[in-house]
Amino acid sequence: PTDDRIIHLVADNLPKGRELGVLLHEVGVHVGLAKKFKGAFKVLADQVQSWADAPRGSLERRVYEAAKARVDNANPDAAERSEELVAYAVEEALSEGVTPDARGVYERMATWMQNALSYMRNMVREFLGFQPAVTLTPQDLVDFAYGAAQATLGEPIVERAAMSGEP
């Protein structure tokens, strides 16, 4: 489809128990976070990438390793790799037991975005050797995707012509 707000989810193709993860991957990350927070999305993706250095066995490291393996398996274009890493990290965090917490998600997202923008300004000022003060947990990531999906689904576009082929 030419409208990038349209996604196709085929119920028969969704792994049992991973439905919410797939929805948040597609709607929360691709349609919501990546499209609405273009500039700040790189900071979000960098945070997920930084989980590669988290202590072995930590939730962040497990989520990162599983998400990276899925990105490597999917083999997207180089330009899409960081977006896919974030999207798969949301799915993997959910499969690790992280559940969306809608309480205060918008306030947390606003605070994180403010910190991310501050970080980006500081990065320009201190380009070399600057360590980001912005931190993100798997819970934050899932909550952000959940909030973005809620905002995106405020006015859903439903395509009724798609069928699974079964009666």
Backbone as CSV, one residue per row, in Angstrom:
resi,resn,N_x,N_y,N_z,CA_x,CA_y,CA_z,C_x,C_y,C_z
1,PRO,0.824,-1.198,0.000,0.000,0.000,0.000,0.864,1.256,0.000
2,THR,0.323,2.307,-0.586,1.068,3.560,-0.636,0.887,4.375,0.631
3,ASP,-0.139,4.128,1.414,-0.367,4.823,2.683,0.403,4.084,3.763
4,ASP,1.454,4.740,4.319,2.297,4.043,5.289,1.649,3.896,6.659
5,ARG,0.384,4.322,6.781,-0.358,4.087,8.018,-1.124,2.773,7.948
6,ILE,-1.116,2.142,6.792,-1.853,0.894,6.613,-0.905,-0.280,6.840
7,ILE,-1.311,-1.176,7.697,-0.558,-2.405,7.911,-1.506,-3.571,7.685
8,HIS,-0.946,-4.685,7.350,-1.738,-5.895,7.154,-1.281,-6.928,8.170
9,LEU,-2.178,-7.352,9.020,-1.902,-8.416,9.980,-2.829,-9.571,9.635
10,VAL,-2.267,-10.711,9.342,-3.049,-11.893,9.003,-3.058,-12.789,10.237
11,ALA,-4.215,-12.939,10.823,-4.341,-13.658,12.092,-3.710,-15.048,12.030
12,ASP,-3.882,-15.738,10.923,-3.343,-17.091,10.794,-1.817,-17.112,10.829
13,ASN,-1.185,-15.983,10.526,0.277,-15.918,10.489,0.894,-15.417,11.788
14,LEU,0.065,-15.037,12.761,0.584,-14.514,14.028,0.874,-15.676,14.971
15,PRO,2.109,-15.755,15.456,2.418,-16.836,16.399,1.573,-16.717,17.663
16,LYS,1.015,-17.830,18.095,0.167,-17.835,19.287,0.948,-17.297,20.485
17,GLY,0.338,-16.357,21.183,0.957,-15.750,22.344,1.825,-14.542,22.028
18,ARG,2.043,-14.269,20.741,2.896,-13.130,20.353,2.108,-12.059,19.610
19,GLU,0.790,-12.135,19.686,-0.042,-11.206,18.933,0.208,-9.748,19.328
20,LEU,0.245,-9.474,20.632,0.469,-8.103,21.087,1.854,-7.622,20.642
21,GLY,2.833,-8.484,20.715,4.180,-8.114,20.279,4.216,-7.721,18.814
22,VAL,3.541,-8.487,17.973,3.498,-8.179,16.539,2.762,-6.859,16.314
23,LEU,1.660,-6.650,17.019,0.912,-5.403,16.878,1.774,-4.204,17.293
24,LEU,2.454,-4.310,18.431,3.290,-3.198,18.881,4.507,-3.014,17.974
25,HIS,5.028,-4.098,17.421,6.127,-4.022,16.446,5.682,-3.179,15.252
26,GLU,4.552,-3.548,14.669,4.090,-2.883,13.437,3.497,-1.497,13.689
27,VAL,2.535,-1.425,14.611,1.830,-0.157,14.833,2.596,0.750,15.791
28,GLY,3.039,0.194,16.911,3.702,1.012,17.910,5.039,1.553,17.450
29,VAL,5.839,0.704,16.795,7.174,1.142,16.388,7.176,1.709,14.967
30,HIS,6.808,0.889,13.968,6.925,1.349,12.582,6.004,2.525,12.256
31,VAL,4.731,2.413,12.596,3.786,3.475,12.253,3.818,4.603,13.286
32,GLY,4.024,4.249,14.562,3.992,5.253,15.620,5.327,5.923,15.859
33,LEU,6.208,5.266,16.593,7.459,5.892,17.031,8.364,6.327,15.872
34,ALA,8.603,5.458,14.919,9.548,5.782,13.840,9.050,6.915,12.958
35,LYS,7.762,6.956,12.704,7.218,7.989,11.814,7.008,9.316,12.551
36,LYS,6.591,9.260,13.802,6.248,10.487,14.526,7.439,11.143,15.209
37,PHE,8.470,10.368,15.535,9.632,10.903,16.249,10.900,10.683,15.439
38,LYS,10.863,11.059,14.182,11.952,10.750,13.253,13.336,11.077,13.808
39,GLY,13.582,12.316,14.192,14.904,12.711,14.664,15.288,12.027,15.956
40,ALA,14.371,11.982,16.903,14.657,11.381,18.208,14.675,9.860,18.138
41,PHE,14.148,9.273,17.071,14.118,7.817,16.967,15.533,7.246,16.946
42,LYS,16.479,7.969,16.369,17.864,7.497,16.346,18.396,7.332,17.768
43,VAL,18.041,8.258,18.657,18.485,8.146,20.046,17.866,6.902,20.678
44,LEU,16.595,6.640,20.374,15.916,5.445,20.871,16.623,4.192,20.359
45,ALA,16.924,4.170,19.069,17.606,3.020,18.474,19.008,2.847,19.069
46,ASP,19.698,3.955,19.314,21.032,3.871,19.922,20.948,3.286,21.326
47,GLN,19.888,3.602,22.048,19.726,3.049,23.392,19.552,1.536,23.330
48,VAL,18.725,1.073,22.405,18.534,-0.372,22.262,19.860,-1.016,21.853
49,GLN,20.586,-0.389,20.937,21.892,-0.911,20.518,22.848,-0.989,21.704
50,SER,22.760,-0.028,22.626,23.670,-0.014,23.777,23.453,-1.208,24.711
51,TRP,22.296,-1.860,24.591,22.027,-3.035,25.418,22.971,-4.185,25.063
52,ALA,23.664,-4.086,23.934,24.659,-5.109,23.574,25.765,-5.166,24.622
53,ASP,25.987,-4.058,25.323,27.033,-3.982,26.340,26.509,-4.187,27.756
54,ALA,25.224,-4.482,27.884,24.648,-4.725,29.214,25.245,-6.022,29.778
55,PRO,25.200,-6.182,31.079,25.756,-7.412,31.670,25.114,-8.670,31.073
56,ARG,25.949,-9.667,30.822,25.459,-10.942,30.276,24.371,-11.491,31.194
57,GLY,23.258,-11.917,30.600,22.159,-12.482,31.368,21.134,-11.458,31.820
58,SER,21.445,-10.163,31.702,20.473,-9.133,32.100,19.324,-9.098,31.087
59,LEU,18.195,-8.559,31.505,17.042,-8.457,30.612,17.411,-7.678,29.361
60,GLU,18.115,-6.565,29.518,18.488,-5.750,28.367,19.326,-6.551,27.371
61,ARG,20.291,-7.291,27.871,21.172,-8.071,26.995,20.399,-9.183,26.302
62,ARG,19.536,-9.875,27.045,18.732,-10.951,26.436,17.825,-10.397,25.341
63,VAL,17.171,-9.272,25.617,16.280,-8.654,24.629,17.084,-8.237,23.395
64,TYR,18.220,-7.586,23.625,19.054,-7.149,22.504,19.506,-8.337,21.648
65,GLU,20.040,-9.367,22.281,20.567,-10.503,21.522,19.481,-11.200,20.711
66,ALA,18.300,-11.369,21.303,17.202,-12.013,20.573,16.731,-11.125,19.419
67,ALA,16.628,-9.811,19.673,16.182,-8.876,18.629,17.208,-8.811,17.495
68,LYS,18.487,-8.757,17.841,19.526,-8.693,16.809,19.532,-9.961,15.960
69,ALA,19.348,-11.106,16.587,19.296,-12.363,15.834,18.131,-12.339,14.839
70,ARG,17.005,-11.787,15.265,15.843,-11.717,14.364,16.092,-10.729,13.229
71,VAL,16.761,-9.617,13.521,17.104,-8.654,12.469,18.060,-9.311,11.475
72,ASP,19.074,-9.989,11.996,20.036,-10.661,11.113,19.330,-11.688,10.238
73,ASN,18.371,-12.410,10.803,17.624,-13.414,10.046,16.738,-12.764,8.979
74,ALA,16.110,-11.643,9.322,15.225,-10.952,8.375,16.029,-10.251,7.283
75,ASN,17.274,-9.853,7.613,18.182,-9.211,6.675,17.557,-8.017,5.940
76,PRO,17.078,-7.006,6.689,16.508,-5.824,6.031,17.606,-4.960,5.417
77,ASP,17.193,-4.007,4.591,18.145,-3.048,4.036,18.857,-2.337,5.174
78,ALA,20.057,-1.881,4.916,20.860,-1.204,5.943,20.101,-0.034,6.559
79,ALA,19.347,0.694,5.752,18.612,1.861,6.236,17.494,1.481,7.212
80,GLU,17.051,0.241,7.155,15.929,-0.196,7.998,16.372,-0.997,9.222
81,ARG,17.640,-1.305,9.336,18.117,-2.187,10.411,17.834,-1.644,11.805
82,SER,18.094,-0.356,12.037,17.906,0.166,13.398,16.424,0.204,13.764
83,GLU,15.562,0.520,12.807,14.119,0.518,13.080,13.650,-0.897,13.391
84,GLU,14.140,-1.868,12.642,13.763,-3.259,12.895,14.303,-3.739,14.236
85,LEU,15.513,-3.290,14.609,16.073,-3.687,15.903,15.154,-3.216,17.034
86,VAL,14.680,-1.988,16.959,13.771,-1.470,17.988,12.465,-2.261,17.972
87,ALA,11.925,-2.502,16.784,10.649,-3.220,16.677,10.754,-4.638,17.234
88,TYR,11.821,-5.337,16.882,12.002,-6.691,17.413,12.313,-6.667,18.908
89,ALA,12.989,-5.624,19.371,13.267,-5.512,20.812,11.963,-5.393,21.593
90,VAL,10.990,-4.687,21.055,9.680,-4.603,21.709,9.071,-5.997,21.800
91,GLU,9.076,-6.725,20.692,8.518,-8.088,20.700,9.236,-8.976,21.704
92,GLU,10.550,-8.906,21.709,11.332,-9.774,22.589,11.161,-9.398,24.059
93,ALA,11.031,-8.109,24.349,10.785,-7.685,25.733,9.454,-8.246,26.218
94,LEU,8.444,-8.202,25.362,7.147,-8.781,25.725,7.273,-10.284,25.958
95,SER,8.039,-10.967,25.108,8.178,-12.422,25.276,8.965,-12.761,26.537
96,GLU,9.735,-11.800,27.045,10.482,-11.979,28.297,9.621,-11.660,29.521
97,GLY,8.366,-11.267,29.282,7.467,-11.012,30.402,7.206,-9.552,30.717
98,VAL,7.828,-8.633,29.978,7.536,-7.211,30.178,6.135,-6.959,29.642
99,THR,5.300,-6.291,30.429,3.943,-5.997,29.990,3.736,-4.492,29.935
100,PRO,2.934,-4.021,28.982,2.696,-2.583,28.879,2.059,-2.036,30.152
101,ASP,2.524,-0.883,30.562,1.964,-0.195,31.719,1.543,1.183,31.234
102,ALA,0.263,1.353,30.972,-0.237,2.596,30.400,-0.234,3.750,31.399
103,ARG,-0.104,3.431,32.683,-0.117,4.499,33.679,1.099,5.389,33.509
104,GLY,0.862,6.631,33.197,1.946,7.596,33.091,2.828,7.442,31.871
105,VAL,2.406,6.643,30.885,3.261,6.409,29.726,3.557,7.708,28.986
106,TYR,2.579,8.581,28.863,2.801,9.817,28.114,3.756,10.745,28.860
107,GLU,3.643,10.776,30.186,4.568,11.604,30.962,5.989,11.055,30.861
108,ARG,6.138,9.730,30.962,7.465,9.125,30.849,8.042,9.341,29.457
109,MET,7.178,9.219,28.439,7.635,9.418,27.076,8.078,10.871,26.890
110,ALA,7.302,11.805,27.407,7.663,13.222,27.282,8.982,13.506,27.988
111,THR,9.173,12.941,29.172,10.421,13.143,29.907,11.586,12.540,29.142
112,TRP,11.407,11.327,28.630,12.472,10.685,27.878,12.798,11.485,26.623
113,MET,11.770,11.948,25.909,11.995,12.727,24.693,12.736,14.019,25.021
114,GLN,12.372,14.663,26.115,13.066,15.883,26.538,14.542,15.578,26.797
115,ASN,14.812,14.483,27.503,16.194,14.076,27.761,16.925,13.722,26.466
116,ALA,16.229,13.063,25.552,16.844,12.682,24.280,17.214,13.918,23.469
117,LEU,16.329,14.898,23.440,16.620,16.131,22.703,17.781,16.877,23.350
118,SER,17.813,16.885,24.662,18.917,17.513,25.380,20.225,16.793,25.041
119,TYR,20.169,15.476,25.020,21.339,14.684,24.662,21.820,15.034,23.262
120,MET,20.893,15.153,22.304,21.266,15.467,20.928,21.930,16.840,20.851
121,ARG,21.428,17.817,21.610,22.052,19.141,21.632,23.460,19.046,22.216
122,ASN,23.600,18.315,23.309,24.917,18.153,23.929,25.878,17.409,23.017
123,MET,25.366,16.455,22.265,26.205,15.678,21.370,26.815,16.584,20.298
124,VAL,26.037,17.529,19.822,26.554,18.465,18.835,27.664,19.311,19.467
125,ARG,27.443,19.740,20.715,28.430,20.574,21.422,29.694,19.791,21.770
126,GLU,29.543,18.565,22.195,30.685,17.773,22.666,30.787,16.486,21.869
127,PHE,31.046,16.625,20.597,30.946,15.501,19.670,31.796,14.315,20.071
128,LEU,32.998,14.527,20.515,33.868,13.394,20.809,33.862,13.055,22.292
129,GLY,33.727,11.788,22.604,33.851,11.321,23.976,32.669,11.577,24.878
130,PHE,31.563,12.003,24.366,30.390,12.292,25.192,29.635,11.004,25.498
131,GLN,29.374,10.761,26.765,28.594,9.591,27.160,27.150,10.015,27.402
132,PRO,26.170,9.407,26.739,24.782,9.821,26.908,24.271,9.546,28.317
133,ALA,23.505,10.512,28.822,22.897,10.359,30.137,21.484,9.791,30.002
134,VAL,21.042,9.610,28.775,19.701,9.113,28.518,19.710,7.600,28.663
135,THR,18.854,7.066,29.520,18.778,5.616,29.670,17.369,5.148,29.363
136,LEU,17.276,3.948,28.920,16.012,3.371,28.511,15.995,1.921,28.950
137,THR,14.895,1.482,29.528,14.759,0.089,29.935,13.827,-0.628,28.963
138,PRO,13.836,-1.955,28.964,12.862,-2.673,28.143,11.417,-2.271,28.495
139,GLN,11.155,-2.002,29.772,9.813,-1.564,30.168,9.469,-0.239,29.494
140,ASP,10.409,0.717,29.477,10.168,1.992,28.809,9.868,1.770,27.334
141,LEU,10.661,0.922,26.688,10.491,0.669,25.261,9.112,0.098,24.961
142,VAL,8.691,-0.899,25.736,7.365,-1.496,25.532,6.278,-0.454,25.792
143,ASP,6.426,0.339,26.848,5.427,1.363,27.157,5.345,2.424,26.060
144,PHE,6.499,2.821,25.501,6.497,3.805,24.426,5.780,3.249,23.195
145,ALA,6.080,2.004,22.841,5.429,1.388,21.685,3.932,1.258,21.922
146,TYR,3.556,0.913,23.152,2.134,0.780,23.511,1.439,2.136,23.391
147,GLY,2.066,3.178,23.930,1.485,4.521,23.844,1.382,5.000,22.410
148,ALA,2.413,4.739,21.601,2.391,5.138,20.200,1.313,4.373,19.437
149,ALA,1.140,3.091,19.756,0.091,2.305,19.098,-1.279,2.839,19.478
150,GLN,-1.476,3.179,20.754,-2.757,3.752,21.177,-3.043,5.051,20.436
151,ALA,-2.043,5.909,20.340,-2.224,7.184,19.640,-2.503,6.960,18.161
152,THR,-1.791,6.016,17.557,-1.959,5.727,16.139,-3.322,5.109,15.857
153,LEU,-3.769,4.240,16.756,-5.044,3.553,16.543,-6.242,4.404,16.936
154,GLY,-6.017,5.659,17.311,-7.118,6.556,17.653,-8.114,6.665,16.519
155,GLU,-7.606,6.640,15.293,-8.459,6.691,14.107,-7.995,5.587,13.169
156,PRO,-8.363,4.346,13.481,-7.853,3.235,12.672,-8.393,3.235,11.254
157,ILE,-7.562,2.755,10.366,-7.965,2.534,8.979,-8.140,1.034,8.856
158,VAL,-9.331,0.605,8.509,-9.612,-0.820,8.440,-9.858,-1.204,6.990
159,GLU,-9.117,-2.182,6.532,-9.302,-2.715,5.197,-10.063,-4.019,5.337
160,ARG,-11.286,-4.043,4.866,-12.138,-5.200,5.078,-11.998,-6.249,3.967
161,ALA,-11.278,-5.941,2.909,-11.188,-6.875,1.793,-10.194,-8.007,2.038
162,ALA,-9.313,-7.848,2.999,-8.305,-8.887,3.249,-8.933,-10.073,3.953
163,MET,-8.734,-11.254,3.413,-9.290,-12.476,3.993,-8.174,-13.501,4.119
164,SER,-8.320,-14.422,5.050,-7.285,-15.445,5.261,-7.432,-16.613,4.313
165,GLY,-8.536,-16.713,3.630,-8.734,-17.823,2.717,-9.556,-18.952,3.330
166,GLU,-9.744,-18.916,4.641,-10.566,-19.943,5.290,-11.998,-19.451,5.402
167,PRO,-12.966,-20.369,5.384,-14.377,-19.954,5.482,-14.705,-19.349,6.823
